[in-house]
CSV table of C-alpha atoms and ligand atoms in Angstrom, one decimal:
chain,number,residue,atom,x,y,z
H,10,MET,CA,38.9,99.1,97.0
H,11,GLN,CA,37.8,102.1,98.8
H,12,GLN,CA,34.9,101.4,101.2
H,13,GLN,CA,31.7,102.7,99.9
H,14,LYS,CA,28.9,104.5,102.2
H,15,PRO,CA,25.6,102.7,102.1
H,16,LEU,CA,23.3,104.1,99.4
H,17,TYR,CA,19.7,104.8,100.7
H,18,ILE,CA,17.1,105.5,97.9
H,19,ARG,CA,13.8,106.4,99.3
H,20,ARG,CA,10.2,107.7,98.2
H,21,ALA,CA,10.3,106.3,94.7
H,22,SER,CA,6.7,106.9,93.3
H,23,GLN,CA,7.0,103.4,92.0
H,24,LEU,CA,9.5,101.0,93.0
H,25,VAL,CA,9.3,98.3,90.2
H,26,THR,CA,11.2,95.2,91.7
H,27,LEU,CA,10.1,92.5,89.4
H,28,ALA,CA,10.5,90.2,92.5
H,29,ASP,CA,10.0,86.6,91.8
H,30,SER,CA,11.3,83.7,93.7
H,31,SER,CA,11.1,81.3,90.6
H,32,ASN,CA,14.7,81.9,89.2
H,33,ALA,CA,13.3,81.4,85.7
H,34,PRO,CA,12.2,83.8,83.0
H,35,LEU,CA,8.7,85.1,83.5
H,36,ARG,CA,6.1,83.6,81.0
H,37,GLY,CA,2.4,84.3,79.9
H,38,LYS,CA,0.5,86.3,82.3
H,39,ALA,CA,3.4,86.6,84.7
H,40,MET,CA,5.1,88.8,82.4
H,41,GLU,CA,2.8,91.6,83.7
H,42,ARG,CA,3.6,90.9,87.2
H,43,LEU,CA,5.9,93.7,88.0
H,44,SER,CA,5.6,93.7,91.9
H,45,ILE,CA,5.5,97.5,92.3
H,46,ILE,CA,5.9,99.2,95.5
H,47,GLU,CA,4.4,102.6,95.7
H,48,ASN,CA,6.5,104.8,97.9
H,49,GLY,CA,9.5,102.4,98.0
H,50,SER,CA,13.0,102.5,99.3
H,51,VAL,CA,16.2,100.4,98.7
H,52,TRP,CA,19.0,100.1,100.9
H,53,VAL,CA,22.4,99.1,99.2
H,54,GLU,CA,25.9,98.1,100.6
H,55,ASP,CA,29.2,97.0,99.2
H,56,GLY,CA,27.3,97.0,95.6
H,57,THR,CA,24.6,94.8,96.7
H,58,ILE,CA,20.9,95.3,97.4
H,59,ARG,CA,20.3,94.6,101.1
H,60,ALA,CA,16.6,95.4,101.2
H,61,ALA,CA,13.8,96.7,99.4
H,62,GLY,CA,10.4,97.8,100.4
H,63,PRO,CA,7.8,100.4,101.6
H,64,ASP,CA,9.4,103.6,102.6
H,65,GLU,CA,8.3,103.2,106.4
H,66,GLU,CA,9.6,99.7,106.5
H,67,ILE,CA,13.2,100.3,105.3
H,68,ALA,CA,13.2,103.5,107.4
H,69,ALA,CA,12.4,101.4,110.4
H,70,LYS,CA,15.0,98.8,109.5
H,71,TYR,CA,17.9,101.0,108.9
H,72,GLN,CA,16.9,103.8,111.7
H,73,THR,CA,20.3,103.7,113.5
H,74,ARG,CA,22.3,103.9,110.4
H,75,MET,CA,20.7,106.6,108.3
H,76,ASN,CA,23.4,109.1,109.1
H,77,GLU,CA,26.1,106.9,107.6
H,78,ALA,CA,24.1,106.6,104.1
H,79,GLU,CA,24.3,108.7,101.1
H,80,VAL,CA,20.7,109.5,100.5
H,81,ILE,CA,19.0,109.8,97.1
H,82,ASP,CA,15.5,111.3,97.3
H,83,ALA,CA,13.3,109.8,94.4
H,84,SER,CA,10.2,111.8,95.1
H,85,GLY,CA,8.0,111.5,92.2
H,86,ARG,CA,10.5,109.3,90.3
H,87,LEU,CA,10.0,105.8,89.0
H,88,VAL,CA,12.8,103.2,90.0
H,89,THR,CA,13.6,100.1,88.0
H,90,PRO,CA,16.2,97.4,88.0
H,91,GLY,CA,19.1,98.5,85.5
H,92,LEU,CA,18.1,97.5,82.2
H,93,VAL,CA,19.7,94.6,80.4
H,94,ASP,CA,20.5,94.3,76.6
H,95,PRO,CA,20.9,90.6,75.7
H,96,HIS,CA,21.9,90.7,72.0
H,97,THR,CA,24.4,93.4,70.7
H,98,HIS,CA,27.2,93.4,68.2
H,99,LEU,CA,28.8,96.0,70.2
H,100,VAL,CA,32.4,95.7,69.1
H,101,TYR,CA,32.8,96.8,65.6
H,102,ALA,CA,34.5,99.4,63.4
H,103,GLY,CA,33.2,101.5,60.6
H,104,SER,CA,29.5,102.1,59.5
H,105,ARG,CA,27.5,101.3,56.5
H,106,GLU,CA,25.4,104.4,55.8
H,107,ASN,CA,26.1,103.5,52.0
H,108,GLU,CA,24.0,100.4,52.4
H,109,PHE,CA,21.3,102.3,54.1
H,110,GLU,CA,21.0,104.3,51.0
H,111,LYS,CA,21.1,101.2,48.7
H,112,ARG,CA,18.3,99.6,50.7
H,113,LEU,CA,16.1,102.9,50.7
H,114,ARG,CA,16.6,102.3,46.7
H,115,GLY,CA,15.1,98.8,46.8
H,116,ALA,CA,18.1,96.5,47.5
H,117,THR,CA,17.6,93.9,50.3
H,118,TYR,CA,19.8,93.3,53.2
H,119,MET,CA,20.7,89.6,51.8
H,120,GLU,CA,21.4,91.0,48.2
H,121,ILE,CA,23.9,93.5,49.7
H,122,MET,CA,25.5,90.9,52.0
H,123,ALA,CA,25.6,88.3,48.9
H,124,ALA,CA,27.5,91.0,46.9
H,125,GLY,CA,30.3,91.1,49.6
H,126,GLY,CA,28.8,94.0,51.5
H,127,GLY,CA,26.9,93.7,54.9
H,128,ILE,CA,28.6,91.7,57.4
H,129,HIS,CA,31.6,91.3,55.1
H,130,ALA,CA,31.9,95.0,54.9
H,131,THR,CA,32.1,95.4,58.6
H,132,THR,CA,34.5,92.6,58.9
H,133,ALA,CA,36.8,94.1,56.7
H,134,ALA,CA,36.8,97.5,58.7
H,135,THR,CA,37.0,95.4,62.1
H,136,ARG,CA,40.1,93.4,60.9
H,137,GLU,CA,41.7,96.8,59.8
H,138,ALA,CA,41.1,98.3,63.1
H,139,SER,CA,43.4,98.1,66.2
H,140,ILE,CA,42.2,96.7,69.2
H,141,GLU,CA,42.6,100.0,70.9
H,142,GLN,CA,40.4,101.4,68.2
H,143,LEU,CA,37.8,98.9,68.7
H,144,ILE,CA,37.8,99.5,72.5
H,145,SER,CA,37.5,103.2,71.9
H,146,GLU,CA,34.5,103.0,69.6
H,147,SER,CA,32.6,100.6,71.7
H,148,THR,CA,33.4,102.7,74.7
H,149,ARG,CA,31.4,105.4,73.2
H,150,ARG,CA,28.5,103.0,72.6
H,151,LEU,CA,28.7,101.7,76.2
H,152,ASP,CA,28.6,105.4,77.6
H,153,LEU,CA,25.5,105.9,75.7
H,154,PHE,CA,23.9,102.6,76.8
H,155,LEU,CA,24.7,103.5,80.5
H,156,GLN,CA,23.2,107.1,80.1
H,157,GLN,CA,19.9,105.3,79.3
H,158,GLY,CA,20.2,103.1,82.2
H,159,VAL,CA,21.4,100.0,80.4
H,160,THR,CA,24.0,98.5,83.2
H,161,THR,CA,24.6,95.0,81.4
H,162,VAL,CA,24.9,94.2,77.7
H,163,GLU,CA,25.9,91.1,75.9
H,164,ALA,CA,28.3,91.4,73.0
H,165,LYS,CA,28.9,89.1,70.2
H,166,SER,CA,32.1,88.6,68.0
H,167,GLY,CA,31.6,87.6,64.3
H,168,TYR,CA,33.2,90.6,62.5
H,169,GLY,CA,36.5,88.7,62.8
H,170,LEU,CA,35.6,85.5,60.9
H,171,SER,CA,39.2,84.0,61.3
H,172,LEU,CA,40.8,82.8,64.7
H,173,GLU,CA,43.1,85.7,64.8
H,174,HIS,CA,40.4,88.5,64.5
H,175,GLU,CA,37.8,86.8,66.4
H,176,LEU,CA,40.1,86.5,69.3
H,177,LYS,CA,40.9,90.2,68.9
H,178,GLN,CA,37.2,91.2,69.1
H,179,LEU,CA,36.7,88.8,72.1
H,180,GLU,CA,39.8,90.4,73.8
H,181,ALA,CA,38.3,94.0,73.1
H,182,ALA,CA,34.8,92.8,74.9
H,183,LYS,CA,36.9,91.4,77.7
H,184,GLU,CA,38.8,94.7,78.2
H,185,LEU,CA,35.5,96.8,77.9
H,186,ASP,CA,34.1,94.6,80.7
H,187,ARG,CA,37.0,95.4,82.7
H,188,SER,CA,37.2,99.1,82.1
H,189,HIS,CA,33.7,100.1,81.8
H,190,VAL,CA,31.1,100.1,84.6
H,191,VAL,CA,28.6,98.5,82.2
H,192,ASP,CA,29.0,94.7,82.4
H,193,VAL,CA,29.7,93.2,79.1
H,194,VAL,CA,28.8,89.3,78.7
H,195,SER,CA,30.8,87.8,75.8
H,196,THR,CA,29.3,85.6,73.0
H,197,PHE,CA,31.3,83.8,70.3
H,198,MET,CA,29.8,84.1,66.9
H,199,GLY,CA,32.5,83.1,64.6
H,200,ALA,CA,29.5,81.5,62.4
H,201,HIS,CA,28.2,85.1,61.6
H,202,ALA,CA,28.9,84.8,57.8
H,203,VAL,CA,30.9,82.6,55.4
H,204,PRO,CA,34.0,84.5,54.3
H,205,ALA,CA,34.1,85.2,50.5
H,206,ALA,CA,37.2,82.9,50.2
H,207,TYR,CA,35.0,79.9,51.4
H,208,ARG,CA,31.8,80.6,49.6
H,209,GLU,CA,32.3,77.5,47.3
H,210,ARG,CA,33.2,75.3,50.3
H,211,PRO,CA,31.5,76.5,53.4
H,212,GLU,CA,32.0,73.3,55.1
H,213,VAL,CA,35.6,74.1,55.3
H,214,PHE,CA,34.9,77.2,57.1
H,215,VAL,CA,32.5,75.4,59.3
H,216,ASP,CA,35.3,72.9,60.2
H,217,GLN,CA,37.5,75.8,61.1
H,218,VAL,CA,34.8,77.2,63.6
H,219,VAL,CA,34.2,73.7,65.0
H,220,THR,CA,37.9,72.4,65.4
H,221,GLU,CA,40.0,75.6,65.7
H,222,MET,CA,38.0,78.7,66.8
H,223,ILE,CA,35.6,77.2,69.4
H,224,PRO,CA,38.4,75.1,71.2
H,225,GLU,CA,40.7,78.2,71.4
H,226,VAL,CA,37.9,80.6,72.6
H,227,ALA,CA,36.9,78.2,75.4
H,228,ARG,CA,40.4,77.6,76.4
H,229,ARG,CA,41.1,81.2,76.8
H,230,LYS,CA,37.9,81.6,78.5
H,231,LEU,CA,36.8,84.5,76.1
H,232,ALA,CA,32.9,83.6,75.7
H,233,GLU,CA,30.0,82.1,77.7
H,234,PHE,CA,27.8,81.6,74.7
H,235,ASN,CA,28.3,80.4,71.2
H,236,ASP,CA,25.8,81.9,68.5
H,237,VAL,CA,25.2,81.1,64.7
H,238,PHE,CA,23.3,83.0,62.1
H,239,CYS,CA,20.9,80.3,60.7
H,240,GLU,CA,19.6,81.6,57.6
H,241,ARG,CA,19.3,80.6,53.9
H,242,GLY,CA,22.3,81.9,52.3
H,243,VAL,CA,24.5,82.0,55.5
H,244,PHE,CA,24.5,78.7,57.7
H,245,THR,CA,22.2,75.8,57.3
H,246,PRO,CA,20.3,74.3,60.1
H,247,GLU,CA,22.5,71.3,59.7
H,248,GLN,CA,25.6,73.3,59.8
H,249,SER,CA,24.2,75.5,62.7
H,250,ARG,CA,23.5,72.2,64.7
H,251,ARG,CA,27.1,71.1,64.3
H,252,ILE,CA,28.3,74.4,65.6
H,253,LEU,CA,26.2,74.7,68.3
H,254,GLU,CA,26.8,71.1,69.5
H,255,ALA,CA,30.6,71.5,69.2
H,256,GLY,CA,30.2,74.6,71.4
H,257,LYS,CA,28.3,72.7,74.2
H,258,LYS,CA,31.3,70.3,74.3
H,259,TYR,CA,33.6,73.2,75.2
H,260,GLY,CA,31.1,74.6,77.8
H,261,LEU,CA,29.6,77.5,75.4
H,262,ALA,CA,26.0,77.7,75.9
H,263,PRO,CA,24.0,77.7,72.5
H,264,LYS,CA,22.5,80.9,71.3
H,265,ILE,CA,21.0,81.4,67.5
H,266,HIS,CA,20.0,84.0,65.2
H,267,ALA,CA,16.8,82.2,64.0
H,268,ASP,CA,14.2,82.8,61.1
H,269,GLU,CA,15.1,86.5,60.8
H,270,ILE,CA,14.6,86.6,57.0
H,271,GLU,CA,12.6,83.4,56.1
H,272,PRO,CA,11.1,80.4,58.0
H,273,TYR,CA,14.2,77.9,58.1
H,274,GLY,CA,13.8,75.8,61.2
H,275,GLY,CA,15.8,78.0,63.4
H,276,ALA,CA,13.2,78.1,66.3
H,277,GLU,CA,12.8,74.2,66.2
H,278,LEU,CA,16.8,73.9,66.2
H,279,ALA,CA,17.0,76.1,69.3
H,280,ALA,CA,14.6,74.0,71.2
H,281,GLU,CA,16.4,70.8,70.0
H,282,VAL,CA,19.9,71.9,71.2
H,283,GLY,CA,18.5,73.4,74.3
H,284,ALA,CA,19.3,76.9,73.6
H,285,VAL,CA,19.5,79.5,76.2
H,286,SER,CA,17.7,81.9,73.7
H,287,ALA,CA,16.5,82.1,69.9
H,288,ASP,CA,16.7,85.6,68.7
H,289,HIS,CA,15.0,87.6,65.9
H,290,LEU,CA,12.0,85.0,64.9
H,291,LEU,CA,10.4,87.3,62.7
H,292,ARG,CA,9.5,84.4,60.4
H,293,ALA,CA,9.4,81.5,63.0
H,294,SER,CA,7.0,78.7,62.5
H,295,LYS,CA,4.0,77.9,64.9
H,296,THR,CA,5.5,74.6,65.5
H,297,GLY,CA,8.9,76.2,66.2
H,298,ILE,CA,7.5,78.7,68.7
H,299,GLN,CA,5.5,75.7,70.5
H,300,ALA,CA,8.8,73.7,70.8
H,301,MET,CA,10.5,76.9,72.1
H,302,ALA,CA,7.7,77.3,74.8
H,303,GLU,CA,8.2,73.5,75.8
H,304,ALA,CA,12.0,73.6,76.0
H,305,GLY,CA,12.0,77.2,77.8
H,306,VAL,CA,14.0,78.9,75.3
H,307,VAL,CA,13.9,82.7,75.8
H,308,ALA,CA,12.7,84.5,72.5
H,309,VAL,CA,14.9,87.6,72.2
H,310,LEU,CA,13.0,90.1,69.8
H,311,LEU,CA,14.4,93.0,67.9
H,312,PRO,CA,11.8,95.2,66.8
H,313,GLY,CA,14.5,97.9,65.8
H,314,THR,CA,16.0,95.4,63.3
H,315,ALA,CA,12.5,94.8,61.8
H,316,PHE,CA,11.9,98.7,61.8
H,317,PHE,CA,15.4,99.7,60.2
H,318,LEU,CA,14.9,96.6,57.6
H,319,MET,CA,11.5,97.7,56.9
H,320,ALA,CA,10.1,94.3,57.6
H,321,GLU,CA,7.2,93.2,60.0
H,322,ALA,CA,8.2,92.7,63.5
H,323,ALA,CA,8.2,89.3,65.0
H,324,ASP,CA,4.9,88.4,66.7
H,325,GLY,CA,5.7,89.1,70.3
H,326,ARG,CA,2.1,89.0,71.5
H,327,ASN,CA,1.6,85.6,70.0
H,328,MET,CA,4.7,84.1,71.6
H,329,ILE,CA,3.9,85.4,75.0
H,330,ASP,CA,0.3,84.1,74.7
H,331,ALA,CA,2.0,80.8,73.5
H,332,GLY,CA,4.1,80.5,76.6
H,333,VAL,CA,7.4,81.7,75.4
H,334,PRO,CA,9.5,83.7,77.7
H,335,VAL,CA,10.2,87.0,75.8
H,336,ALA,CA,13.0,89.5,76.1
H,337,LEU,CA,13.7,92.5,73.9
H,338,SER,CA,16.9,93.9,72.8
H,339,THR,CA,18.6,96.7,70.4
H,340,ASP,CA,20.6,94.3,68.3
H,341,CYS,CA,23.0,97.2,68.4
H,342,ASN,CA,25.1,96.8,65.0
H,343,PRO,CA,26.0,98.8,61.9
H,344,GLY,CA,24.0,97.0,59.5
H,345,SER,CA,20.5,96.1,60.4
H,346,SER,CA,20.2,98.0,63.7
H,347,PRO,CA,22.5,101.0,64.2
H,348,THR,CA,21.1,102.0,67.5
H,349,VAL,CA,21.7,102.1,71.3
H,350,SER,CA,18.2,103.2,72.2
H,351,LEU,CA,16.6,100.5,74.2
H,352,SER,CA,14.1,103.5,74.9
H,353,LEU,CA,12.9,103.1,71.2
H,354,ILE,CA,13.0,99.4,71.2
H,355,MET,CA,10.5,99.4,74.3
H,356,ASN,CA,8.1,101.6,72.3
H,357,LEU,CA,8.3,99.5,69.2
H,358,GLY,CA,7.7,96.6,71.5
H,359,CYS,CA,4.4,98.1,72.2
H,360,LEU,CA,3.4,99.4,68.9
H,361,LYS,CA,4.8,96.9,66.7
H,362,MET,CA,4.6,93.7,68.5
H,363,GLY,CA,1.3,94.2,70.6
H,364,MET,CA,3.2,93.8,74.0
H,365,THR,CA,2.0,95.8,77.0
H,366,PRO,CA,4.1,98.3,78.8
H,367,ALA,CA,4.5,95.7,82.0
H,368,GLU,CA,5.5,93.1,79.4
H,369,VAL,CA,7.9,95.2,77.9
H,370,LEU,CA,9.6,96.2,81.0
H,371,THR,CA,9.9,92.6,82.1
H,372,ALA,CA,11.4,91.8,78.6
H,373,THR,CA,14.1,94.3,79.3
H,374,THR,CA,14.9,93.5,82.7
H,375,ILE,CA,14.5,90.0,84.4
H,376,ASN,CA,13.8,88.2,81.1
H,377,ALA,CA,16.7,89.9,79.2
H,378,ALA,CA,19.0,88.8,82.5
H,379,HIS,CA,17.8,85.1,82.0
H,380,ALA,CA,18.6,85.4,78.3
H,381,ILE,CA,22.1,85.8,79.3
H,382,ARG,CA,22.0,83.4,82.2
H,383,ARG,CA,22.2,86.3,84.7
H,384,GLY,CA,18.8,86.1,86.1
H,385,HIS,CA,20.2,85.0,89.5
H,386,GLU,CA,22.3,88.2,90.0
H,387,ILE,CA,20.5,91.1,87.8
H,388,GLY,CA,17.2,92.0,86.5
H,389,SER,CA,15.1,92.6,89.5
H,390,ILE,CA,15.3,94.6,92.9
H,391,GLU,CA,15.7,92.0,95.4
H,392,GLU,CA,17.9,91.3,98.4
H,393,GLY,CA,21.4,89.9,97.4
H,394,LYS,CA,21.1,91.1,94.0
H,395,LYS,CA,23.5,93.4,92.4
H,396,ALA,CA,22.8,97.2,93.0
H,397,ASP,CA,22.1,98.2,89.5
H,398,LEU,CA,19.1,100.6,89.4
H,399,VAL,CA,17.7,103.4,87.4
H,400,LEU,CA,15.9,106.6,88.5
H,401,TYR,CA,13.9,108.2,85.9
H,402,ASP,CA,12.3,111.7,85.3
H,403,VAL,CA,8.7,110.2,85.2
H,404,PRO,CA,6.6,108.7,88.0
H,405,ASP,CA,4.9,106.0,86.0
H,406,TYR,CA,6.6,102.8,84.3
H,407,ARG,CA,4.1,103.4,81.5
H,408,SER,CA,5.8,106.4,80.4
H,409,LEU,CA,8.9,104.8,79.3
H,410,GLN,CA,7.2,103.2,76.3
H,411,TYR,CA,4.7,106.0,76.0
H,412,ALA,CA,6.9,109.3,75.5
H,413,TYR,CA,9.2,107.5,72.8
H,414,GLY,CA,12.5,108.6,71.5
H,415,VAL,CA,13.3,110.1,74.7
H,416,ASN,CA,15.8,109.1,77.3
H,417,HIS,CA,13.8,109.2,80.7
H,418,ALA,CA,16.7,108.0,82.8
H,419,ARG,CA,18.0,110.6,85.3
H,420,THR,CA,20.2,108.7,87.9
H,421,VAL,CA,21.9,105.3,87.0
H,422,ILE,CA,23.4,103.2,89.7
H,423,LYS,CA,25.8,100.6,88.8
H,424,SER,CA,27.0,98.0,91.3
H,425,GLY,CA,26.1,100.4,94.1
H,426,CYS,CA,27.9,103.5,92.6
H,427,VAL,CA,26.3,106.5,91.2
H,428,ALA,CA,27.4,106.3,87.4
H,429,VAL,CA,25.1,109.0,86.2
H,430,ARG,CA,23.6,111.6,88.3
H,431,ASP,CA,20.7,113.9,87.2
H,432,GLY,CA,21.7,113.1,83.6
H,433,PHE,CA,25.3,113.7,83.8
H,434,PRO,CA,27.7,110.8,83.5
H,435,VAL,CA,29.9,111.0,86.8
H,436,HIS,CA,31.4,107.6,86.9
H,437,SER,CA,31.5,105.3,83.8
H,438,ARG,CA,35.1,103.9,84.0
H,439,LYS,CA,35.9,101.2,86.7
H,440,ALA,CA,38.6,102.1,89.1
H,441,VAL,CA,41.8,100.3,87.8
H,442,SER,CA,42.6,97.6,90.4
A,27,IZC,O1,26.2,93.4,60.6
A,27,IZC,O2,24.5,92.9,59.6
A,27,IZC,N1,21.8,90.2,61.2
A,27,IZC,N2,23.7,89.9,61.8
A,27,IZC,C1,22.6,89.2,61.5
A,27,IZC,C2,23.5,91.2,61.6
A,27,IZC,C3,22.3,91.3,61.2
A,27,IZC,C4,24.6,92.1,61.9
A,27,IZC,C5,25.1,92.8,60.7
A,28,ZN,ZN1,22.4,89.8,65.8
């Protein structure tokens, strides 16, 4: 690979570092501890952050090497770590605007799914699509994520629902991770819905997930996590436990779609199996939330989904106060949250879940990184971490949540390379090695 020049970003009005030595997601009051350096600089080399600090300190430290570096003047600009989206269904084909219209006329998400639409409709479209088509449609979404400063996304399978098609989706995610500068972290979610052919015998499908799909996905090293849609009418807590425990045996860390539509024991199960995260939690019980706090399970909250399903958002405020580490995500998917706008999610985090702008920023950086077990390498601006950085056209971090529906990201740096410069994508594909 071509040797890169060092990158020297200086004079940030606020350098939001989120520096923290605990190597654990932030909780409670610590979620507001952004560790901001006013008039701050970052020195980057070989894709890695080498130093971050006040302008004078970094200038003095690298005085003799200034002329080697590419300088980015961040005067008047806010700089944050690259944003992390820890819950997406990125790889899919088709769209569901017909269902959107049905819902506007009164049908519910679950009714549509029970009638063969919803996840089943996207599964049919995704099975039909070639891997090239899946890669191409998902690349477009990754481009949009990147332009907003999102430098890492998690991506779930679950629109294949058979070994062959789940593998195709996961292979597409792997290729996206290889070809696009945005890092894609893969989750297997064969237990996203019970296919129609198994409606009368769901246990047979669960057997397939446990005995065929999980071992093969693990053997091919196509995922790090194993997720299940634990919801009445989809997978029961007992089935979910079996699936998540099976994944653990094969080295796939558990995640769970929990208590989205009704209270169903998902939060409790997340704590019991030691899930890395429990996601949704709109209707999670008090005891479930308490159990998550004790077990250190990250709550990945998806206020865009509540917004789009016209439901009340999860109680983020209460979860933070109860000591649960909270992260936020788009839930990007064609049914319940067709968006890539983490910016809108930030705003909803404040207005619909009672979170402060500082908590929201923590929830979309370091805590989101921990929700996908990447807290040691991304999510904060600290020496040794990957140089994923965003410069915005605003000077104050609170503007990100305040002026909503707006993309404030101007320059996005991914692994030390300028990927978006002054709003224009300049480098979104990885060099072929
Ligand atoms: O395609 O509807 N909730 N899974 C669980 C989804 C929403 C995605 C979809
Ligand atoms: Zn989801």
